[in-house]
């Protein structure tokens, strides 16, 4: 593993995002082949610059050993909604899961091509006509046949669904157990049904169908029936990584708000003298700083090998809230211009709203956190609520 510091890499990533990605966001947002080609071109530039897959496992070429050291880099990766895909950061969870739970065959056929930038992975969990992504309600069916697994069902709101070469699919392999199966996108019977916009914007989500899809027994990730354990490992790491990127995007929205306040147009009023504007500046600063602190606490626990779903879920909720507050305030300070296509704020606002549902809906996480805190405080004669 190369001995770069997280701060040095963070500076390099920020420069790449600010000079190569942000100036071309309008092109990257377009829904045509040119946008995909540009994204691939920039991804190649990032790999050549040594800025791709920085928190992959060491065996797959990662540069940073701990999540705590990676956070400063992740904040900079998050400055553009397009940067995590271009920098390979949105494949980090897949790289870790394939490395941790994959067999030698899976390492060769799936993990190494992913790390080399030759393939893109998708994660297929949520299903239509089910209760979101609640594992107990999943019905996607995988049954053993003579020559391997036979898969049937549909998945939707799947990230990277239109460009992934393979998917990790959550499947019910028995009435009371789930398993993780790897499905190449060119397998007969697999169909990409098309994209699903989120609040009117294309954000890479789509629907998939599986009709008598057959894969080898060896494409099982982990052990049969281990799906919930792999899913939990994936969710906790994934929520922290997403939270870091959301905080990075919140920082950028805050920067845009400050720039507008201090601009010649902002000085005409002047905005900096308005108490409600100052209140927004304070509120956004507090939200971002709080989210950063909570995420650093969760990351420290992860690096110690401790699984703390309370810390992770609280950090996820805080990061989502910080992004929503930051982009809303930035739009308000910009006025009508903030609602138009000349700035990235409208797209970011749609993404921010989606964060309250994707990767765990607010209501589900709040209920889970409350349940766990009450369970902890009920132990012993003198219950005491713990704090991070």
Coordinates of C-alpha atoms in Angstrom, one line a residue, residues 35 42 65 78 92 113 157 176 183 199 208 237 250 263 275 279 311 317 341 352 384:
X35 CA -22.4 12.0 -21.1
X42 CA -12.7 11.3 -16.9
X65 CA -5.9 1.7 5.0
X78 CA -18.5 14.2 -2.7
X92 CA -15.8 0.8 -2.8
X113 CA -11.7 -6.7 -13.1
X157 CA -34.4 1.4 -7.9
X176 CA -36.5 -18.4 6.0
X183 CA -25.2 -12.4 -11.8
X199 CA -37.9 13.7 -8.6
X208 CA -34.2 -5.3 -13.6
X237 CA -20.0 0.5 5.4
X250 CA -23.2 19.9 1.6
X263 CA -20.8 38.6 -4.6
X275 CA -30.2 38.4 10.3
X279 CA -29.1 32.4 10.7
X311 CA -23.4 5.4 15.5
X317 CA -29.3 10.8 9.3
X341 CA -30.5 24.9 -14.6
X352 CA -30.8 15.5 -1.1
X384 CA -28.0 5.2 31.7

